[in-house]
XYZ file of C-alpha atoms in Angstrom:
704
model
C -0.104 0.059 0.125
C 1.430 3.671 -0.838
C 1.524 5.837 2.028
C 1.262 8.404 -0.946
C -2.338 8.467 -1.020
C -5.739 8.917 0.748
C -8.782 7.534 1.600
C -12.662 8.229 1.189
C -14.069 11.376 2.285
C -11.712 13.606 4.530
C -14.050 13.423 7.629
C -12.927 9.558 7.618
C -9.949 10.547 9.755
C -9.875 7.048 11.150
C -9.831 4.094 9.346
C -10.065 4.623 5.651
C -8.755 8.271 5.617
C -5.196 7.249 4.718
C -5.627 4.362 2.497
C -5.328 4.642 -1.345
C -7.856 7.647 -2.769
C -11.404 7.147 -3.046
C -13.256 10.698 -2.871
C -11.320 11.298 -5.690
C -10.642 14.743 -4.185
C -2.708 25.117 -6.942
C -1.968 27.175 -7.660
C -3.654 29.852 -9.113
C -3.915 33.177 -7.050
C -5.329 36.345 -7.383
C -6.353 38.890 -4.548
C -9.483 40.665 -6.464
C -11.997 38.186 -5.179
C -13.201 35.127 -4.049
C -13.775 33.671 -7.497
C -10.379 34.633 -8.458
C -8.794 33.111 -5.765
C -10.540 30.101 -5.910
C -9.278 29.666 -9.629
C -10.243 26.493 -11.292
C -8.605 22.586 -11.289
C -5.299 22.626 -11.598
C -5.983 19.688 -14.053
C -8.974 18.356 -15.831
C -10.484 14.904 -15.154
C -9.914 12.391 -17.923
C -12.721 10.168 -17.987
C -12.832 9.200 -22.105
C -16.618 10.870 -21.611
C -19.081 9.505 -24.090
C -22.437 10.192 -24.418
C -25.052 7.649 -23.301
C -26.008 7.272 -27.071
C -22.483 5.862 -27.918
C -22.103 3.697 -24.549
C -22.936 -0.566 -25.513
C -25.691 -1.538 -23.547
C -24.238 -4.578 -21.324
C -20.597 -5.736 -19.683
C -19.027 -6.128 -16.686
C -16.185 -3.647 -16.155
C -13.473 -5.237 -13.690
C -11.970 -2.712 -11.459
C -9.135 -3.429 -9.435
C -9.120 -2.377 -5.547
C -6.553 -2.817 -2.874
C -8.745 -5.595 -1.296
C -12.011 -6.916 -0.563
C -13.433 -4.432 2.088
C -13.512 -5.697 5.515
C -17.037 -3.692 6.061
C -19.569 -2.310 3.751
C -20.440 0.316 6.682
C -18.745 3.783 5.604
C -19.289 5.032 9.081
C -17.160 2.595 10.821
C -13.223 2.506 11.566
C -12.261 0.100 9.129
C -14.253 1.227 6.086
C -11.836 1.829 3.190
C -11.597 2.628 -0.514
C -13.603 0.126 -1.665
C -16.125 0.248 0.736
C -16.977 3.913 -0.360
C -16.836 2.743 -3.938
C -19.520 0.497 -2.994
C -21.389 3.019 -1.242
C -21.160 5.372 -4.016
C -22.663 2.612 -6.503
C -25.696 0.993 -4.055
C -26.884 3.726 -1.871
C -28.409 7.821 -1.717
C -25.940 10.647 -1.307
C -27.743 13.517 -1.001
C -24.778 15.745 -2.596
C -22.201 15.154 -4.687
C -18.961 16.911 -5.794
C -18.895 18.388 -9.203
C -15.901 19.188 -10.984
C -14.085 21.982 -9.266
C -14.626 19.741 -5.812
C -17.649 21.691 -4.694
C -20.907 20.041 -3.284
C -24.338 19.887 -5.384
C -27.618 18.346 -4.778
C -27.942 14.714 -6.226
C -30.926 15.195 -8.641
C -31.321 11.305 -8.443
C -32.621 11.479 -4.582
C -33.111 15.303 -3.848
C -35.367 17.669 -5.793
C -34.091 20.482 -3.513
C -32.349 20.726 -0.226
C -31.988 24.574 1.740
C -32.019 26.549 5.124
C -35.154 27.316 5.611
C -34.541 28.795 9.241
C -31.818 30.510 11.191
C -33.859 31.555 14.219
C -34.230 30.495 17.024
C -32.625 27.436 14.990
C -31.018 26.438 12.036
C -33.479 24.273 9.916
C -32.798 22.598 7.064
C -35.603 21.138 4.360
C -35.004 18.114 2.463
C -37.537 17.374 -0.906
C -36.713 14.009 -2.032
C -37.291 12.809 -5.160
C -40.868 11.112 -5.430
C -39.336 8.209 -7.214
C -36.587 7.547 -5.131
C -37.135 4.196 -3.060
C -35.283 1.339 -1.391
C -34.653 -2.024 -3.369
C -37.603 -3.200 -1.230
C -39.992 -1.033 -2.659
C -40.173 1.230 0.506
C -39.962 4.834 0.164
C -36.561 6.828 1.152
C -37.839 9.282 4.060
C -37.401 10.889 7.382
C -37.153 7.609 9.089
C -33.804 6.410 7.266
C -32.601 10.152 8.334
C -33.973 9.795 11.848
C -32.119 6.380 12.236
C -28.745 7.559 10.865
C -28.945 10.473 12.804
C -29.376 8.628 15.944
C -26.745 5.665 15.303
C -24.096 8.628 14.667
C -25.242 10.993 16.969
C -22.586 9.605 19.452
C -25.263 9.983 22.131
C -25.361 5.902 22.372
C -21.795 4.125 22.738
C -23.431 1.111 21.439
C -22.697 1.942 18.124
C -19.521 1.581 17.444
C -19.167 4.705 15.053
C -15.947 5.990 13.508
C -17.317 9.776 13.541
C -20.274 11.700 14.139
C -19.319 14.980 13.152
C -22.567 17.295 12.392
C -24.853 14.789 13.488
C -23.994 15.327 17.028
C -25.395 18.842 16.282
C -28.728 17.833 15.170
C -31.741 18.438 17.389
C -34.262 16.465 15.628
C -35.434 15.218 12.585
C -39.218 15.316 11.680
C -41.686 14.608 8.506
C -42.471 17.522 6.498
C -45.905 18.469 5.425
C -45.569 15.109 3.403
C -43.718 11.673 2.936
C -41.651 13.917 0.572
C -40.147 16.041 3.009
C -37.506 15.746 5.558
C -36.953 18.833 8.573
C -33.648 18.768 10.049
C -33.259 21.151 13.354
C -30.049 21.695 14.271
C -29.185 22.514 18.006
C -25.773 24.752 16.967
C -25.391 26.256 13.576
C -23.554 23.771 11.170
C -22.080 25.257 8.134
C -21.482 22.055 6.452
C -24.737 20.558 6.612
C -24.521 19.442 3.209
C -21.866 16.661 4.253
C -24.820 15.036 5.981
C -26.770 11.931 4.436
C -24.202 11.093 2.120
C -24.199 7.956 2.071
C -27.616 7.742 3.457
C -28.287 3.691 4.612
C -31.735 2.338 5.488
C -33.128 2.172 8.840
C -32.563 -1.361 8.636
C -28.833 -0.817 9.136
C -29.097 2.063 11.170
C -32.007 1.144 13.770
C -30.116 -0.893 16.160
C -26.403 -0.904 17.233
C -26.312 -4.673 16.296
C -27.118 -4.202 12.821
C -24.514 -1.039 12.509
C -21.973 -2.943 14.112
C -22.499 -6.437 12.569
C -25.420 -6.527 10.262
C -23.656 -4.455 7.425
C -20.203 -5.311 7.269
C -20.444 -8.468 4.825
C -23.952 -7.656 3.209
C -26.494 -4.890 2.585
C -30.118 -6.056 2.242
C -31.236 -3.003 1.137
C -30.106 -0.542 -1.156
C -30.949 2.409 -3.488
C -28.632 3.074 -6.553
C -28.031 2.510 -9.860
C -26.553 -0.937 -8.819
C -27.370 -3.677 -6.248
C -24.747 -5.737 -4.105
C -25.012 -9.265 -5.547
C -22.117 -10.662 -3.707
C -18.843 -10.098 -1.245
C -16.798 -12.979 -1.758
C -13.519 -12.950 0.036
C -12.126 -16.299 -0.768
C -12.071 -15.539 -4.076
C -11.040 -11.737 -3.837
C -14.132 -9.867 -5.481
C -17.789 -7.706 -4.669
C -19.875 -7.985 -7.596
C -22.306 -5.402 -8.250
C -25.277 -5.821 -10.530
C -27.912 -3.426 -11.985
C -30.691 -2.474 -9.526
C -34.205 -3.249 -11.541
C -35.827 -1.242 -9.039
C -33.900 2.330 -10.015
C -35.570 4.760 -11.307
C -33.142 6.552 -13.267
C -31.228 6.715 -16.224
C -30.590 3.205 -16.618
C -27.151 1.686 -15.764
C -25.222 1.127 -19.059
C -23.166 -2.178 -17.636
C -24.824 -5.131 -16.486
C -22.179 -5.832 -13.828
C -19.288 -4.085 -11.849
C -16.808 -6.215 -10.649
C -14.363 -5.356 -7.736
C -11.343 -7.401 -7.959
C -8.682 -7.834 -5.077
C -5.236 -6.699 -7.081
C -2.858 -5.997 -4.902
C -0.645 -2.961 -6.307
C 2.668 -4.774 -6.931
C 0.151 -7.134 -9.068
C -1.158 -4.992 -11.009
C 1.028 -4.493 -14.121
C 0.935 -8.463 -14.272
C -2.876 -7.859 -14.080
C -3.458 -5.557 -17.124
C -0.863 -7.178 -19.029
C -2.902 -10.486 -18.695
C -6.108 -8.287 -19.722
C -7.699 -9.871 -16.329
C -8.973 -6.249 -15.190
C -10.339 -3.232 -17.060
C -9.855 -0.239 -14.854
C -6.657 -0.052 -12.196
C -5.030 2.648 -10.642
C -1.172 1.942 -11.059
C 1.724 3.689 -9.774
C 3.931 6.248 -12.094
C 6.564 2.780 -12.787
C 3.760 0.657 -13.741
C 2.127 3.385 -16.036
C 5.390 3.780 -17.976
C 5.820 0.110 -18.336
C 2.273 -0.319 -19.695
C 3.311 -1.697 -23.371
C -0.268 -3.391 -23.935
C -2.372 -1.589 -27.177
C -5.416 -2.391 -24.981
C -4.990 -0.016 -22.710
C -4.667 3.833 -21.983
C -3.172 5.738 -19.127
C -5.636 8.120 -18.071
C -4.404 11.133 -16.352
C -5.384 13.995 -13.505
C -4.363 15.145 -10.119
C -5.980 13.457 -7.443
C -8.221 15.758 -4.846
C -5.077 15.485 -2.356
C -1.640 16.878 -1.946
C 1.497 15.323 -0.779
C 3.509 17.797 2.340
C 6.326 17.525 4.437
C 5.468 16.976 8.255
C 7.831 18.426 10.497
C 7.391 16.753 13.887
C 7.435 19.478 16.447
C 7.041 17.607 19.394
C 10.534 17.977 21.044
C 14.116 17.890 19.185
C 15.251 20.701 17.149
C 11.893 20.640 15.423
C 10.410 22.230 18.755
C 12.069 25.310 17.772
C 9.887 27.229 15.319
C 12.920 29.156 13.515
C 14.321 25.502 12.835
C 11.292 24.571 11.120
C 10.402 27.797 9.567
C 14.493 27.144 8.497
C 13.437 23.613 7.032
C 10.774 25.360 4.860
C 12.491 28.401 3.915
C 15.253 25.690 2.319
C 12.616 23.857 0.175
C 12.316 24.834 -3.764
C 8.852 23.642 -3.882
C 8.276 23.842 -7.698
C 11.318 22.029 -8.077
C 9.657 19.191 -5.968
C 6.477 19.068 -7.889
C 8.487 19.189 -11.144
C 10.497 16.248 -10.279
C 7.005 14.159 -9.335
C 4.887 15.714 -12.107
C 6.561 16.554 -14.885
C 7.864 13.657 -16.449
C 3.760 12.712 -16.310
C 2.843 15.254 -18.403
C 0.995 16.881 -15.679
C 0.617 20.706 -14.203
C 3.749 20.829 -11.848
C 2.425 23.437 -9.455
C 2.942 23.772 -5.820
C -0.444 23.831 -3.467
C -1.075 26.819 -1.779
C -3.335 25.866 0.864
C -3.680 23.513 3.449
C -7.189 23.457 3.553
C -8.589 23.139 -0.449
C -7.442 22.688 -3.529
C -7.620 25.006 -6.243
C -11.171 24.976 -7.874
C -12.237 24.925 -4.462
C -14.266 27.861 -2.640
C -11.773 28.133 0.663
C -8.760 27.990 -1.863
C -6.344 30.995 -2.020
C -2.575 30.684 -1.817
C -1.670 31.624 1.581
C 2.191 30.441 1.325
C 3.294 33.829 1.383
C 2.743 33.923 5.299
C 5.587 31.481 5.139
C 7.402 32.823 2.619
C 9.441 30.618 -0.488
C 12.936 29.403 -0.649
C 15.716 31.611 0.772
C 18.836 29.683 1.908
C 20.292 32.409 3.431
C 17.136 33.440 5.802
C 17.354 29.853 6.193
C 20.779 30.322 7.473
C 19.786 32.985 9.315
C 17.320 31.375 11.416
C 19.434 28.595 12.658
C 22.279 30.577 13.385
C 19.515 32.954 15.702
C 18.180 29.358 17.288
C 22.109 28.365 18.436
C 23.073 25.945 15.295
C 26.357 27.037 13.994
C 29.211 25.184 12.807
C 30.994 23.959 16.064
C 28.695 24.756 18.576
C 26.841 27.580 19.705
C 26.229 31.326 18.896
C 28.050 33.602 21.040
C 26.206 35.709 23.376
C 27.865 38.637 22.057
C 26.299 37.999 18.728
C 22.959 37.291 19.999
C 22.635 40.551 21.379
C 23.668 42.363 18.131
C 21.215 40.206 16.326
C 18.317 41.439 18.477
C 19.803 44.901 18.485
C 19.503 45.172 14.719
C 16.292 43.566 14.410
C 14.996 46.259 16.901
C 16.951 49.281 15.071
C 15.271 47.813 11.775
C 11.814 47.524 13.308
C 11.739 51.319 14.647
C 13.351 52.116 11.495
C 10.349 50.827 9.663
C 8.026 52.082 11.752
C 9.310 55.364 11.436
C 8.491 55.038 7.546
C 4.951 53.766 8.295
C 6.075 50.412 6.882
C 3.507 47.835 6.984
C 6.002 45.388 7.717
C 5.860 44.639 11.495
C 7.071 42.679 14.054
C 5.375 40.122 16.080
C 4.780 43.377 18.090
C 1.873 44.021 16.127
C 0.124 40.942 17.432
C -2.814 41.167 18.733
C -2.197 39.290 21.625
C 1.453 37.892 21.638
C 1.591 34.091 22.152
C -1.595 32.927 21.209
C -1.765 29.475 22.959
C 0.766 27.582 20.914
C 0.886 24.239 22.335
C 4.127 22.579 21.798
C 4.340 18.959 23.104
C 7.147 18.593 25.545
C 7.774 22.322 26.306
C 4.611 22.412 28.837
C 4.994 18.871 29.682
C 7.926 16.795 28.989
C 6.582 13.805 30.398
C 3.425 13.494 28.494
C 4.658 13.924 24.842
C 3.334 10.563 23.628
C -0.127 10.208 21.818
C -3.476 8.942 24.106
C -4.380 5.786 22.692
C -7.471 7.474 21.455
C -5.752 9.432 19.367
C -3.415 6.199 18.082
C -6.785 4.692 17.288
C -8.144 7.209 15.247
C -5.083 7.877 13.758
C -4.359 4.735 12.862
C -7.768 3.605 11.401
C -6.973 5.954 8.910
C -4.113 3.651 7.674
C -1.861 5.296 4.821
C -0.437 9.047 4.482
C -1.278 12.309 6.895
C 0.139 15.353 8.254
C 0.665 18.648 10.878
C 2.204 21.969 12.841
C 3.947 23.662 15.659
C 5.959 25.900 18.479
C 4.922 29.074 20.058
C 4.810 32.138 18.003
C 2.976 35.618 17.939
C -0.071 35.754 15.240
C 0.872 38.700 13.082
C -2.788 39.510 12.380
C -4.186 43.148 13.222
C -6.958 43.243 16.110
C -8.488 45.679 13.023
C -8.228 42.946 10.547
C -10.401 40.597 12.866
C -12.913 42.936 13.787
C -13.376 43.839 9.991
C -13.676 39.850 9.391
C -11.507 40.201 6.534
C -9.708 37.095 4.972
C -5.946 37.124 5.563
C -4.579 35.239 2.450
C -0.945 34.964 2.087
C -0.500 38.075 -0.111
C -2.386 40.421 2.856
C -0.075 38.721 5.434
C 2.871 40.151 3.301
C 1.802 43.235 2.631
C 0.896 43.700 6.145
C 4.053 42.241 8.209
C 6.501 40.626 5.778
C 7.439 37.184 5.589
C 7.265 35.715 9.311
C 10.405 35.912 10.550
C 9.645 33.283 13.512
C 10.039 34.089 17.317
C 9.228 36.975 19.270
C 11.047 40.749 18.276
C 14.815 39.947 17.876
C 14.662 36.265 17.311
C 16.071 36.264 13.800
C 18.649 37.635 11.718
C 17.503 40.757 9.962
C 17.949 40.349 6.005
C 21.575 41.595 5.342
C 22.966 40.254 8.462
C 25.734 37.871 8.126
C 25.349 34.369 9.071
C 28.134 33.083 11.826
C 31.374 32.374 9.573
C 31.104 28.918 7.910
C 27.140 28.661 8.339
C 26.777 28.432 4.773
C 28.540 24.443 4.923
C 29.556 22.221 7.454
C 27.851 20.546 10.148
C 25.543 22.924 12.531
C 25.797 22.092 15.995
C 24.546 23.195 19.417
C 25.711 23.106 22.746
C 27.993 20.058 21.156
C 25.100 18.227 19.279
C 24.889 18.206 15.675
C 21.759 19.092 13.516
C 20.551 16.092 12.091
C 17.113 15.305 11.512
C 15.450 11.904 11.237
C 13.479 11.746 7.859
C 11.333 8.619 7.649
C 10.201 7.119 4.170
C 8.168 4.106 3.310
C 10.164 1.339 1.521
C 7.124 -0.425 -0.619
C 7.056 -0.517 -4.360
C 4.310 1.879 -4.752
C 6.738 4.553 -2.791
C 9.398 5.354 -5.517
C 8.063 8.886 -6.025
C 8.353 9.578 -2.253
C 11.546 8.452 -1.810
C 12.925 10.464 -4.720
C 11.456 13.824 -3.420
C 12.846 12.749 0.177
C 16.064 12.386 -1.445
C 15.809 15.638 -3.277
C 14.573 17.391 -0.096
C 17.619 16.049 2.262
C 19.753 17.701 -0.817
C 18.044 21.391 -0.123
C 18.347 21.131 3.514
C 22.087 20.424 3.304
C 22.738 23.137 1.164
C 21.507 25.339 4.624
C 23.797 23.020 6.778
C 20.835 20.804 7.941
C 21.644 17.237 8.213
C 19.216 14.115 8.006
C 18.966 10.499 8.621
C 16.859 8.833 6.040
C 15.127 5.535 7.287
C 13.349 3.632 5.245
C 10.614 1.660 7.051
C 8.155 -1.214 5.806
C 4.600 0.494 4.409
C 3.132 -1.811 7.678
C 5.201 -0.059 10.092
C 5.366 3.225 8.303
C 1.897 5.290 9.494
C 1.268 2.871 12.960
C 4.918 3.016 14.251
C 6.605 6.239 13.260
C 3.713 9.031 12.008
C 0.689 8.094 14.342
C 3.610 6.930 17.522
C 5.448 10.771 16.590
C 8.607 8.621 15.950
C 10.184 10.958 13.239
C 11.379 14.568 12.843
C 10.452 14.640 8.952
C 8.048 12.633 7.107
C 6.169 12.611 3.596
C 2.522 11.937 3.475
C -0.872 12.632 1.994
C -3.994 14.302 2.735
C -6.943 14.560 0.934
C -8.908 17.867 -0.053
C -12.490 17.734 1.231
C -15.592 19.765 0.251
C -15.819 20.514 3.962
C -12.645 21.740 5.600
C -14.444 23.646 8.497
C -15.275 20.350 9.861
C -12.788 18.036 8.312
C -9.536 19.533 8.285
C -9.875 20.538 12.171
C -8.763 17.235 13.405
C -5.617 17.582 11.737
C -4.861 21.233 12.841
C -6.465 21.022 16.475
C -4.105 21.996 19.004
C -3.211 18.887 21.390
C -4.711 18.374 24.602
C -3.738 16.491 27.641
C -6.178 13.769 28.357
C -7.579 12.763 31.724
C -5.114 9.909 31.813
C -2.079 12.732 31.668
C -1.415 11.442 27.835
C -2.013 13.375 25.124
C -4.857 13.677 22.537
C -3.230 14.633 19.009
C -6.585 13.735 16.849
C -4.870 13.554 13.577
C -2.429 16.334 14.169
C 0.581 14.011 13.861
C 3.033 16.971 14.326
C 1.733 17.939 17.683
C 1.286 21.764 16.831
C -1.556 23.833 17.033
C -2.769 27.119 18.094
C -5.873 28.516 20.143
C -6.517 31.162 17.436
C -6.480 28.315 14.431
C -8.916 26.450 16.492
C -11.476 29.425 16.947
C -10.775 30.025 13.084
C -12.396 26.578 12.648
C -15.097 26.974 15.078
C -16.373 30.237 13.846
C -16.331 28.911 10.124
C -18.222 25.657 11.176
C -21.293 27.697 12.622
C -21.346 30.421 10.099
C -24.301 30.163 7.384
C -22.671 32.752 4.999
C -20.302 30.977 2.560
C -18.463 33.849 1.719
C -17.558 34.482 5.055
C -16.876 30.835 5.892
C -14.351 30.845 2.927
C -12.514 33.982 4.767
C -12.368 32.307 8.236
C -10.735 29.369 6.233
C -8.381 31.231 4.644
C -6.897 33.056 7.595
C -6.774 29.766 9.477
C -4.811 28.564 6.846
C -2.348 31.211 6.776
C -1.672 30.940 10.406
C -1.151 27.173 9.882
C 1.153 27.944 6.788
C 3.003 30.234 9.959
C 3.586 27.563 11.976
C 5.597 25.664 9.532
C 4.635 22.147 10.746
C 3.108 20.897 7.791
C 4.530 22.169 3.783
C 2.216 21.365 1.100
C 4.540 20.264 -1.759
C 2.142 19.132 -4.810
C -1.048 17.548 -5.799
C -0.781 14.176 -6.070
C -0.690 12.554 -9.515
C -3.837 10.397 -10.379
C -2.878 7.632 -12.586
C -5.620 4.824 -13.993
C -4.980 2.151 -16.589
C -8.195 1.568 -18.494
C -9.207 -0.556 -21.135
C -9.077 1.644 -24.362
C -13.155 0.753 -24.960
C -14.019 2.013 -21.285
C -15.818 5.087 -21.040
C -17.126 7.807 -18.323
C -14.228 6.122 -16.365
C -10.588 6.703 -15.235
C -9.075 9.563 -13.482
C -12.018 11.539 -11.903
C -10.332 14.331 -10.391
C -12.627 16.054 -8.023
C -15.760 14.795 -9.539
C -17.923 12.226 -8.011
C -18.107 8.742 -10.416
C -21.417 8.713 -12.250
C -21.987 5.008 -12.189
C -25.051 4.398 -13.913
C -22.954 6.116 -17.422
C -19.991 3.983 -17.175
C -19.671 1.489 -19.901
C -17.774 0.339 -23.175
C -17.929 1.852 -26.399
C -20.349 0.558 -28.895
C -18.688 -1.314 -31.633
C -17.977 1.449 -34.613
C -18.742 4.517 -32.456
C -16.054 6.868 -32.348
C -14.970 9.600 -29.631
C -13.297 12.711 -30.503
C -9.706 12.022 -30.280
C -8.968 14.495 -27.435
C -10.769 12.188 -25.655
C -10.071 8.473 -26.507
C -6.256 9.544 -27.155
C -3.408 7.737 -24.861
C -1.657 9.505 -22.705
């Protein structure tokens, strides 16, 4: 299993989340308005689109998956990519994602869904498609919504749920004026209400703990999608889906979809043998594919790879050192290393919370600054990492004095580039594991469980710092993006006033080369990388990063570990300094991204709960921005708050987004409406094979 991948919807930040990508989820930036900032997806989907009149009726699509899923319940901790693929084909989803990764109503199930009241409570009214029925003939209705709410609300511990985000804010669910209306009343406002009831399970599954915990693991008696579940065969390694005879929408073109369990290392052989029609492949497999019966369809996954810096202890507990690492990186060169050979746009990702095309996207990387080796060396010197050992006290005072003089001159000139003194509160509550309580820097058991469930690729933050936004910015509620951050304050230098050498200050002799040390200890960081066959590109990126760091005096000790051990024993447990892994983008970052950047908190037993914040760094202000974003029902305000949160996440230098992951799918030449989906939710009923004699436009059918 490649650890440079992701799992289903980002909210599932437990079991399926870190496996290979399902929610098939930049950086064009502009400063004029939200639409300009969001831009367009960096790469379009590549699925050989074909009108239904060109698609043959019938046929079986053999689709490779990593494994037959252990559960068919997408709300359980061990749900995976295949679980979600099955749910998408056989169950209702009230909202789907469009080509820009934004939620839109699914007309097969919804005529309309909207907020109809905000005072005294938020009320959402769902008007259901009058033809929507379960496979047993019963209408989809309020009873199903209510059963799912009760199961996922978190109020009954007998339900073994992986998440309850959003459902825990529902106060009640009622039938509307007729059977086709469902009224959902929230106890607290919830901005991401569109994320709920997708997928929607029948009350038969959600109605009792036994049915939820065990009944839906291996079978689904009742479904309501273009396909129905026919068979789950663990012995044969296959799941068979067939046309749903009760489906009221456009009939499925395929007779069957068979999900075949084909491990990543065996997919090239399966394609060569013609035993599968569709398979996600790694770059090496894509380059080696020789069969004329297949093409490789290419896009960018709705996920990004990032460098995580563990701030729990060691050198990276100092924000200046983390910032030095970040300023040493040429993110464009790293994106080119992975994406240019594949013919994909090599554009660095500018946000932790969204990708280009999504509403919340803005390039906020300016809050940290781009590659600047000299600045990196200066930051290291100020942190005490110099050739031979220790920065002299006299030079530290001189450096601090130079910084203070420069700040005074800038202030006199009316410069907008301020120091931390411009902050609206100095220390913003950053929690650094090991600083506040050295004895409790380990992850709590609950944190480990939530993390390891996600199995496969991840992220995070770090150390005490001043937040450089003004009170006026907060009062006005203006989004603080990276460019505004730079206009107001200049590239953030880290620490308190005087905590870094200003531009133009020479680094101590020898800082540009040789081993840096402090108090007799060399500056060497543990860089953990996966060793599996699907992680070649990650290792290449890791080695390039190590070279960039060496140029500023940071040594790395690369440790290649087994895929099985990579996440569980290193990322989740905090046994690393540097690591590469990926997070999926989500249409609901106010809810889904919060656990990834939440400030770690001590648990009652003295351990630390990190949720999915694997770099173990967070701030009160970032948490507060997420909290505010999650309750506003103004989409523009929500995007603005998320952009402010992202700028602050950049500034902590705990997680450095690098590039959007390539999405490579080997597909039989005749397969249409399938391939590299990008952001968009697959439309299962339109998948199929081209009719004999039918011809697609050359741009759609060409091999890459």
